[in-house]
XYZ file of C-alpha atoms in Angstrom:
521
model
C 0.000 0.000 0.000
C 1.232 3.693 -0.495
C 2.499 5.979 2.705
C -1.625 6.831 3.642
C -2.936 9.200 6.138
C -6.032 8.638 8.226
C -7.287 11.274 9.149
C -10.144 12.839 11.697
C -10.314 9.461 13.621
C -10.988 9.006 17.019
C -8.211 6.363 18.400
C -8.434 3.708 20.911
C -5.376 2.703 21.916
C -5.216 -0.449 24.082
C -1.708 0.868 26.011
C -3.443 4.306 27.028
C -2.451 6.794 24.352
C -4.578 9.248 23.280
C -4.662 12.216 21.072
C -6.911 15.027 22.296
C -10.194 15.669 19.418
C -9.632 14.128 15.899
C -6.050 12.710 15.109
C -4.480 11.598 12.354
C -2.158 8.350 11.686
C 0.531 8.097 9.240
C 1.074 4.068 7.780
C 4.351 3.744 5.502
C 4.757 0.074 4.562
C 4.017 -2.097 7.197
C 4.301 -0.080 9.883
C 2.420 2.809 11.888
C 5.018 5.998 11.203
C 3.335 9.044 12.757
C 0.058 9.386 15.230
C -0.518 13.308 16.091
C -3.805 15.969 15.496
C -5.269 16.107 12.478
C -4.994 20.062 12.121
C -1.336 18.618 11.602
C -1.973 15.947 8.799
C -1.583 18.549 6.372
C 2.476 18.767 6.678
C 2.681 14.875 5.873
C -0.033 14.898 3.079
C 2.151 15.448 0.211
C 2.652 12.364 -1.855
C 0.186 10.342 0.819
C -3.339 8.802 -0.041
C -4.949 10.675 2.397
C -8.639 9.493 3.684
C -10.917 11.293 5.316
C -12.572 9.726 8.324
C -14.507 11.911 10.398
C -16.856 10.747 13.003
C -15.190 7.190 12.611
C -12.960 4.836 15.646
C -9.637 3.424 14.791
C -8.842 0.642 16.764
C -5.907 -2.211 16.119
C -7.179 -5.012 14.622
C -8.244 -7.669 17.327
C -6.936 -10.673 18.062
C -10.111 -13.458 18.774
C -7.489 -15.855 21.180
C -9.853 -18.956 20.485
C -11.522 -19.850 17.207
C -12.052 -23.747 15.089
C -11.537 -22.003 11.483
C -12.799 -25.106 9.416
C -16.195 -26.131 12.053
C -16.620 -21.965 11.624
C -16.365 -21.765 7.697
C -18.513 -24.649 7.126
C -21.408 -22.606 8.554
C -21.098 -19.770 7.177
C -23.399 -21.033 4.243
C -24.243 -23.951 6.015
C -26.890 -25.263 8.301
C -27.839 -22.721 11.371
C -29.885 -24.647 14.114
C -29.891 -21.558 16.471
C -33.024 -20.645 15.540
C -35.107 -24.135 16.212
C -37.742 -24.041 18.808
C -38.516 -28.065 18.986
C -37.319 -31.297 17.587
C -39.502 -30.644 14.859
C -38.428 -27.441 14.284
C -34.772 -28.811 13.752
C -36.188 -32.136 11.428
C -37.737 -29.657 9.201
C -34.363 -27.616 8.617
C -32.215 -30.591 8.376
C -34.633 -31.503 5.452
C -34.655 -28.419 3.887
C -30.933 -28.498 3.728
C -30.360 -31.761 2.907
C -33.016 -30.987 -0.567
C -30.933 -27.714 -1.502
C -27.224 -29.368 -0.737
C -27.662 -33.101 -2.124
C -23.822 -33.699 -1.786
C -21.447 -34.428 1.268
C -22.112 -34.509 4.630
C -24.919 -32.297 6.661
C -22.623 -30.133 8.996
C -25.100 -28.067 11.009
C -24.705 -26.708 14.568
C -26.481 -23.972 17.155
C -29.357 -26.649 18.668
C -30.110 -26.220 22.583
C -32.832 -27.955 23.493
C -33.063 -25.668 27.278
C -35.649 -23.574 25.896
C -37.706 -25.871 23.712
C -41.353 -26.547 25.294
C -40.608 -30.318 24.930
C -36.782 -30.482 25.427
C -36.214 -33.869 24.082
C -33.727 -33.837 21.332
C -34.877 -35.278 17.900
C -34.200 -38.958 17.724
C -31.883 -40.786 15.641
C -34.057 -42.519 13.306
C -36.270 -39.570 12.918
C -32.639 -37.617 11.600
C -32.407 -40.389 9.472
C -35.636 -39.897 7.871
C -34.765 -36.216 7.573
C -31.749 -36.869 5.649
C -32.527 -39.199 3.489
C -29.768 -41.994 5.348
C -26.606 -39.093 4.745
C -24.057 -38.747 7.196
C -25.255 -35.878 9.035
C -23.085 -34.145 12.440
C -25.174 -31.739 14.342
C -23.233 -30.059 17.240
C -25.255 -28.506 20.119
C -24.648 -24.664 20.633
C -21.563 -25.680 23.033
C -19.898 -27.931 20.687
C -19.788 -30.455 23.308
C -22.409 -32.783 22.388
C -24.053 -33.413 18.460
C -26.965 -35.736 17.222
C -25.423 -38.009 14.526
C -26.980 -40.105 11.734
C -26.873 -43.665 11.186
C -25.149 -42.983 8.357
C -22.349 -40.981 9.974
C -22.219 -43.491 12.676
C -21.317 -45.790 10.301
C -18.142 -44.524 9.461
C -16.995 -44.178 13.409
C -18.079 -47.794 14.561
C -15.493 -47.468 17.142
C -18.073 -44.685 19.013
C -20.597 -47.198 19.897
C -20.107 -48.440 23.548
C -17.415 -45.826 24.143
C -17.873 -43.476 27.070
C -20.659 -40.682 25.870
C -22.659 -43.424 23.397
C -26.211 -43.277 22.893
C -28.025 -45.698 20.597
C -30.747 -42.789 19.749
C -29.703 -39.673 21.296
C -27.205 -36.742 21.377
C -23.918 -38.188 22.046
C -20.814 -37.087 24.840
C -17.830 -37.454 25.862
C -15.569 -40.251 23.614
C -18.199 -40.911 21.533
C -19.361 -37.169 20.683
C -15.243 -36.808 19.773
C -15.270 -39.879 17.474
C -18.010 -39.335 15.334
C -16.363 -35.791 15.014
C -13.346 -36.970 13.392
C -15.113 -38.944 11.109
C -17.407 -36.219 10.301
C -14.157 -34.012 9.356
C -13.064 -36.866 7.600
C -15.513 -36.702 5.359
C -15.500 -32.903 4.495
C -13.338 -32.900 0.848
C -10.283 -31.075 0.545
C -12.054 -28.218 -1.395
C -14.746 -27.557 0.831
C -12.141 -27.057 3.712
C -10.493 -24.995 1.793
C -13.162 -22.684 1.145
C -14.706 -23.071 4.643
C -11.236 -22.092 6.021
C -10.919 -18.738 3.398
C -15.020 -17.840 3.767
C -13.959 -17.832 8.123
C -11.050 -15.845 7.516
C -12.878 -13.586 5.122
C -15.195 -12.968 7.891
C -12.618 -12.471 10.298
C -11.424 -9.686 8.348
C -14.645 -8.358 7.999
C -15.085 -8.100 11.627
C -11.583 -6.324 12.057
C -9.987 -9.202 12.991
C -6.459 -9.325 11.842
C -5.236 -12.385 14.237
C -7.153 -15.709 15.172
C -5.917 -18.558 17.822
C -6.415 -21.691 15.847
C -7.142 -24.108 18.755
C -6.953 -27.360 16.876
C -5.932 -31.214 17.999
C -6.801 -34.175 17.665
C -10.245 -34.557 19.294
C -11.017 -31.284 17.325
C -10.002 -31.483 13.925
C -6.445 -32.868 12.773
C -3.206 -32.038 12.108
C -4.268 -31.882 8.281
C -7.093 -29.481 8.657
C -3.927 -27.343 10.736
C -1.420 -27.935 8.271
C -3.668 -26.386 5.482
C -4.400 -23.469 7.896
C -1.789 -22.363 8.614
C -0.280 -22.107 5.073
C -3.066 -19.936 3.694
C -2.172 -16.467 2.718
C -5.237 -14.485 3.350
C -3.605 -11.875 5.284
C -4.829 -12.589 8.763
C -2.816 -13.892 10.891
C -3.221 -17.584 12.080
C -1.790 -18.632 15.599
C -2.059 -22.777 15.546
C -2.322 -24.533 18.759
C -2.275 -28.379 19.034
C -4.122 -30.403 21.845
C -2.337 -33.074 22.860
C -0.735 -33.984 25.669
C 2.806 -35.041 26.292
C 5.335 -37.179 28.764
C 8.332 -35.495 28.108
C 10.561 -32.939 27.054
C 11.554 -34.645 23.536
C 8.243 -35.164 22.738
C 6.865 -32.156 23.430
C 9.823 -30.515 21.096
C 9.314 -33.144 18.289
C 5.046 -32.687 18.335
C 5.401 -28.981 17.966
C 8.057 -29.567 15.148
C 5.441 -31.812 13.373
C 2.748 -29.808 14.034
C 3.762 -26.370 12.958
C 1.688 -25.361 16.051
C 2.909 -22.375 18.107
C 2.248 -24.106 21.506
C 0.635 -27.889 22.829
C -2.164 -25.661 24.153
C -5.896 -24.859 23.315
C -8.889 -27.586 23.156
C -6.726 -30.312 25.308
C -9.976 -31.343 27.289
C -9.324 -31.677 30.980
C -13.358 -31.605 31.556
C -16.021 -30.559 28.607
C -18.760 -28.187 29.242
C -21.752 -26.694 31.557
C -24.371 -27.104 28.414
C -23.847 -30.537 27.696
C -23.632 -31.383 31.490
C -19.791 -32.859 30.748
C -17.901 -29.966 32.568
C -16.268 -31.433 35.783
C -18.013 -30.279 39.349
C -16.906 -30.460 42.828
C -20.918 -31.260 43.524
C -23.542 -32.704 40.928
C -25.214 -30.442 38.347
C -28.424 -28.905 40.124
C -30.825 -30.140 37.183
C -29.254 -33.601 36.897
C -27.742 -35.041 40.713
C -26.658 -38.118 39.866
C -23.902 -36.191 37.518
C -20.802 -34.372 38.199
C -19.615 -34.168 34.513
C -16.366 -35.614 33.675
C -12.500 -35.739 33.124
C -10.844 -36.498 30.536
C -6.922 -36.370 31.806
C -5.796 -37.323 34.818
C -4.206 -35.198 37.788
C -1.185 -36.921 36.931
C -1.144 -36.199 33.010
C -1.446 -32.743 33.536
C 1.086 -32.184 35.784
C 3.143 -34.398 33.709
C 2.491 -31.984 30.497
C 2.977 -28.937 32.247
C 6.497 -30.081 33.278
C 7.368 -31.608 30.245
C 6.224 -28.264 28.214
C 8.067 -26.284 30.515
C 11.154 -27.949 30.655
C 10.871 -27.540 26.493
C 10.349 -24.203 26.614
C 6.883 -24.930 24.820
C 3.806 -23.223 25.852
C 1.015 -25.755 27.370
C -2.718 -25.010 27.907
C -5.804 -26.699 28.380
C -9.555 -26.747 27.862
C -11.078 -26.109 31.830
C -14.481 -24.955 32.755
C -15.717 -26.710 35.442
C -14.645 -26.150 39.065
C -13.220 -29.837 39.960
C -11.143 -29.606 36.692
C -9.686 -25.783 37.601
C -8.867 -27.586 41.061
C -7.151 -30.390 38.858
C -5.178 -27.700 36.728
C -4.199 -25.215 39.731
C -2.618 -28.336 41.553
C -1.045 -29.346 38.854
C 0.699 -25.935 38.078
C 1.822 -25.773 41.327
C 3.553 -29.507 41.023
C 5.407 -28.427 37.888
C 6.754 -25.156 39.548
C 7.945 -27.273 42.363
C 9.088 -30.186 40.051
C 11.318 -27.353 37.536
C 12.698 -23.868 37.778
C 9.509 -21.582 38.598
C 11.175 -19.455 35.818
C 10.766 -21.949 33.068
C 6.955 -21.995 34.162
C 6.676 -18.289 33.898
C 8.520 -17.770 30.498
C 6.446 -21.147 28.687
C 3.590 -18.646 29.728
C 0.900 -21.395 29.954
C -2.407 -20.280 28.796
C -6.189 -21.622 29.913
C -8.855 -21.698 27.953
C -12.507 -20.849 29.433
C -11.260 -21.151 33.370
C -15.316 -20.049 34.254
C -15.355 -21.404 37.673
C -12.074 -21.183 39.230
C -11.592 -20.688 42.820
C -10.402 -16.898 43.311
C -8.878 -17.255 46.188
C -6.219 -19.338 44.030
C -6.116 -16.822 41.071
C -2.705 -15.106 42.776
C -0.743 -18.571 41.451
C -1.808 -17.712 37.732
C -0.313 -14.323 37.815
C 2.639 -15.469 40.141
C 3.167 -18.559 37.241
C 2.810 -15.896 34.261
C -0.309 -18.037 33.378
C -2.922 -16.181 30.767
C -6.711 -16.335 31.246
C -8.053 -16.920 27.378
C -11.539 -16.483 28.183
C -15.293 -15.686 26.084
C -17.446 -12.784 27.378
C -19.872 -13.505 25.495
C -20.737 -17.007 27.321
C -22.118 -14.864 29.954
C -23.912 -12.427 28.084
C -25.485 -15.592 25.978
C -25.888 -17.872 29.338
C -25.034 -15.987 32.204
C -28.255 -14.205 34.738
C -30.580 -15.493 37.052
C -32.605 -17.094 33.960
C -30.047 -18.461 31.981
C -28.079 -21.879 31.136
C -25.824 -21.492 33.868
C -28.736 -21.193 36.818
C -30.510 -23.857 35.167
C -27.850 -26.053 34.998
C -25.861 -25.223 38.586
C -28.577 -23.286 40.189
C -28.054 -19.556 41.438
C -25.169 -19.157 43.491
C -22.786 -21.129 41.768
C -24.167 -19.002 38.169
C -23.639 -16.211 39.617
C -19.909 -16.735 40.556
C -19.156 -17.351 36.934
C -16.383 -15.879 34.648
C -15.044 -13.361 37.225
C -13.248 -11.316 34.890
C -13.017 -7.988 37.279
C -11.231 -11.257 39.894
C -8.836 -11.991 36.984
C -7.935 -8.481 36.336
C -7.390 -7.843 40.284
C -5.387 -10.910 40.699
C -2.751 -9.811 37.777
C -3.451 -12.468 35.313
C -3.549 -11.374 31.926
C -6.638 -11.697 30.218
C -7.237 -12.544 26.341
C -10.460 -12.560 24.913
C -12.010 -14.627 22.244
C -15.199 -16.401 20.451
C -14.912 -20.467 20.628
C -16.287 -19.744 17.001
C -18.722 -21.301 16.198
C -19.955 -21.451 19.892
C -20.416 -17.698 19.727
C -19.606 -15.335 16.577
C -16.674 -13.793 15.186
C -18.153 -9.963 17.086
C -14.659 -8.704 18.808
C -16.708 -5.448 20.197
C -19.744 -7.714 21.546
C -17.305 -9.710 23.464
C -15.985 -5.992 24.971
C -19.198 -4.953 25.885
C -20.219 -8.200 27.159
C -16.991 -8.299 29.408
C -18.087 -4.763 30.886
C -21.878 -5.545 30.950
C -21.397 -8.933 33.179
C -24.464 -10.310 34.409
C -23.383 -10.593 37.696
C -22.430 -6.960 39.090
C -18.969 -6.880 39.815
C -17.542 -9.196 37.990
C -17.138 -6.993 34.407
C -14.249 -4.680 33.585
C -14.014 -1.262 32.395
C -13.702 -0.589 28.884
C -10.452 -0.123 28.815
C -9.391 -3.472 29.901
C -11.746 -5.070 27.389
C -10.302 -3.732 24.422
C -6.986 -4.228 25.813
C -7.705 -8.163 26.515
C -9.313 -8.463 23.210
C -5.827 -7.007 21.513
C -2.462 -6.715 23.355
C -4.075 -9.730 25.745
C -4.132 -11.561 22.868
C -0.945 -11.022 21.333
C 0.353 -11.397 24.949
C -0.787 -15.094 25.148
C 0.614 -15.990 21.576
C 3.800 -15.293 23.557
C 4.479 -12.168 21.548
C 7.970 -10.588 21.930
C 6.807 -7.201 20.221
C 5.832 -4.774 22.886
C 4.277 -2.332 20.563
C 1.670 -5.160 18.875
C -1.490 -3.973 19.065
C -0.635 -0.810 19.288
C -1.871 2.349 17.328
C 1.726 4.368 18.087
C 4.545 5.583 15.831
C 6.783 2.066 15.260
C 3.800 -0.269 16.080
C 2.890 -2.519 13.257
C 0.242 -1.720 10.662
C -2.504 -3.502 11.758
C -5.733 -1.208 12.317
C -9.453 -1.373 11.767
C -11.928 1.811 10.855
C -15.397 1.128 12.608
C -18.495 3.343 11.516
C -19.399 5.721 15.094
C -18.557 4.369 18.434
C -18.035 0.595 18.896
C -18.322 1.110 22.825
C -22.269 2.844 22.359
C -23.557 -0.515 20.397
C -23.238 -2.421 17.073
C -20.878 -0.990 14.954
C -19.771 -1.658 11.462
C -15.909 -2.235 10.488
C -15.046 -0.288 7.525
C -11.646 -1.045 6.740
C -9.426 -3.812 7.886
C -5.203 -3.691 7.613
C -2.938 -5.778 8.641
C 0.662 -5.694 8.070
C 0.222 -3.050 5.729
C -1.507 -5.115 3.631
C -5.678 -3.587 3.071
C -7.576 -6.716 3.593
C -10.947 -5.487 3.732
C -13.112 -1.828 2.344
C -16.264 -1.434 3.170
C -17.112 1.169 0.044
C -13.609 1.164 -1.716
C -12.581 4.756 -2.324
C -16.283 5.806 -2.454
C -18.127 7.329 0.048
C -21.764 5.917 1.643
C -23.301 6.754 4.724
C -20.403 7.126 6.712
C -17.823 5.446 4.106
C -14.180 6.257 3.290
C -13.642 9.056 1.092
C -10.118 9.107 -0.585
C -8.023 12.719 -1.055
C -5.246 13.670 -3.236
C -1.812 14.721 -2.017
């Protein structure tokens, strides 16, 4: 792109600068050269594209620290359950998809039966009437649980009996991660391919310039990583890999085969509140006879945090439930016992979800240099007296949920993200949702939002730039153009850059209702 001017814009800076009324940025290359007024744009104009942006927010681009790029794409133009009211309700749109895409299998996703009238999920052979005996995978809004089809169940034999299995409904657990794989198995290598460009497309779109690609191999596979992480769409992919490890060496050689930046993400120490598989210290307060479930062991997680450590590789895992934070937090404190407490704090460990951890314990993340990647916008979909999370643990324990202010307090760095496809690609919905908590209290100000959702991010990628994210002179090009202010409600990203390189325009060089409009100099 050619030296360009921004001027009139209203910045939001995650480290605290701030240019008093409209201000003006200078981008040469791939890199952020000047930031100052914009009565004093004029001096640098000469020879610059210069755009005018009055009454428009410049932000960097956001980093979304927890997204499944292929599972995202595929919906996109795919199968939306989110809006079915009844088993019938989801029959008749599995149908209707299934006579308007007559190929491959039916990917669909966004069913939760909480709210249905009659919340018994549609049966199996009643799917299999709906789609005609296809392989279909339906995954419930938390991605934790999916209704299957004969057909698909066919192709993942090994499922049936395995922990999870049900011969007619949704299935959990070992099961629920088997038919998965086979359902990615049987997406071709074209449709990935688009799937994976159409999310990225819509990353950029949101003024996203950087995802966290939280892949393994109860999520996807190290193919669907591999061909990832060597598009060139201009946003930046961060690969993790979920699987755990013994030792040193083989933490070394599965990040080497991988191409993954850490053995962190989706490596499932417990599964989740919706589907009842998240791991409790006392039973679920709609189902007693179930505490949810583990899938590592005390011992395998201590034995992957030392063995990362001792690497120098960054571990992670999946953790939601309260017994399974108690499981993690033990475990972290065995591996900085077990190695050098520095080589704990400079793997800089990362945790995804963490919704019910025990405060008093949160001092040990920040002491370990341990980052929170969490989701506002679980609470804002789930969270308050009458949501998923009452219904499921009843009040108290709801209301004690995703203590982001505690986080912040404690020292623990916080990066935000989506789970896409759990919740959307919507960087300034999970901002507001982090401030607007549904439990007062436990939001943050603004200010810490937007910082989580950008240098947070870059921060738990392990990031050695201290200006990323950063709308100063020397910081990297990477900014997005919103329409108004993001912080009042929805707002519309106009332009997207990253690296230098313009990956998204709203209107081109045109200007609409509050476009881009494109000077000489």
């Amino acid at each position: 792109m050619p030296r360009t001017l921004l001027v009139g814009v209203r910045i939001l800076d995650p480290g605290g600068a701030a240019v008093a009324g409209p201000a003006a940025v200078e981008i040469d290359g791939d890199a952020v050269t000047w930031v100052g007024p914009a009565a004093a744009a004029a001096a640098r104009a000469p020879g610059a594209q210069v755009l005018d942006l009055d009454g428009t927010t410049l932000t960097p681009t956001f980093v979304d620290a927890h997204v499944h790029a292929t599972s995202s794409g595929l919906l996109i133009d795919g199968l939306d359950l989110g809006g079915s009211r009844s088993a019938e309700d989801c029959l008749d749109a599995v149908a209707g998809f299934a006579r308007t895409h007559p190929d491959g299998v039916i990917w669909g996703h966004g069913w939760a039966q909480d709210d249905w009238v009659d919340p018994t999920p549609p049966g199996r052979a009643a799917l299999d009437r709906a789609t005609g005996g296809r392989p279909a995978y339906l995954t419930r809004v938390d991605v934790h649980s999916a209704l299957v089809s004969s057909a698909l169940v066919d192709r993942a034999r090994d499922a049936v009996g395995a922990a999870g299995w049900s011969a007619a409904g949704p299935l959990t657990a070992e099961a629920h991660h088997l038919v998965r794989r086979a359902a990615l198995g049987a997406v071709t290598r074209d449709q990935r391919d688009r799937a994976q460009r159409a999310f990225l497309g819509a990353a950029a779109r949101a003024g996203v310039g950087t995802v966290h690609e939280c892949a393994g191999p109860l999520v996807s596979g190290r193919e669907d990583l591999a061909a990832l992480l060597v598009l060139d769409t201009g946003v930046d992919v961060v690969g993790y890999w979920g699987e755990a490890v013994d030792t040193a060496r083989d933490a070394r050689a599965l990040l080497a085969a991988t191409g993954a930046r850490g053995l962190a993400g989706d490596l499932f120490v417990d599964g989740s509140i919706g589907s009842r598989t998240a791991a409790l210290r006392t039973p679920y307060t709609d189902a007693p006879e179930h505490c949810g479930r583990t899938y590592l062991t005390p011992e395998a997680v201590t034995a992957h945090l030392v063995a990362c450590s001792t690497a120098g590789v960054q571990a992670g895992f999946h953790v939601i439930g309260d017994a399974a934070a108690d499981i993690v937090f033990d475990a972290l404190a065995a591996a900085a016992r077990a190695v050098p407490v520095e080589m704990v704090r400079d793997a800089r460990h990362r945790l995804e979800h963490l919704e019910m951890p025990d405060a008093a314990r949160l001092g040990l993340l920040a002491e370990l240099g341990v980052v929170a990647s969490v989701q506002p916008a679980f609470d804002a979909a789930w969270g308050g007296p009458a949501g998923l999370y009452s219904a499921r643990l009843g009040a108290e324990r709801a209301a004690r949920m995703n203590p982001f202010a505690a986080f912040a307090a404690a020292g623990v760095t916080l990066a935000f993200g989506s789970d896409s496809p759990v919740t959307p690609l919507d960087p300034w919905g999970g901002v507001r949702a982090a401030v607007d908590h549904g439990t007062p209290g436990y939001g943050v100000d603004p200010a810490t939002a937007l910082a989580a959702h950008v240098t947070g991010g870059h921060h738990a990628a392990r990031s050695t730039d201290p200006l990323a994210g950063r709308i100063i002179a020397g910081a990297p090009a990477g900014y997005a153009v919103w329409d108004g202010d993001p912080l009042a409600g929805a707002a519309t990203c106009l332009r997207t850059v990253v690296r230098g390189r313009l990956l998204h325009d709203a209107h081109g060089h045109g200007r609409g209702p509050g476009g881009l409009a494109a000077a000489g100099g």
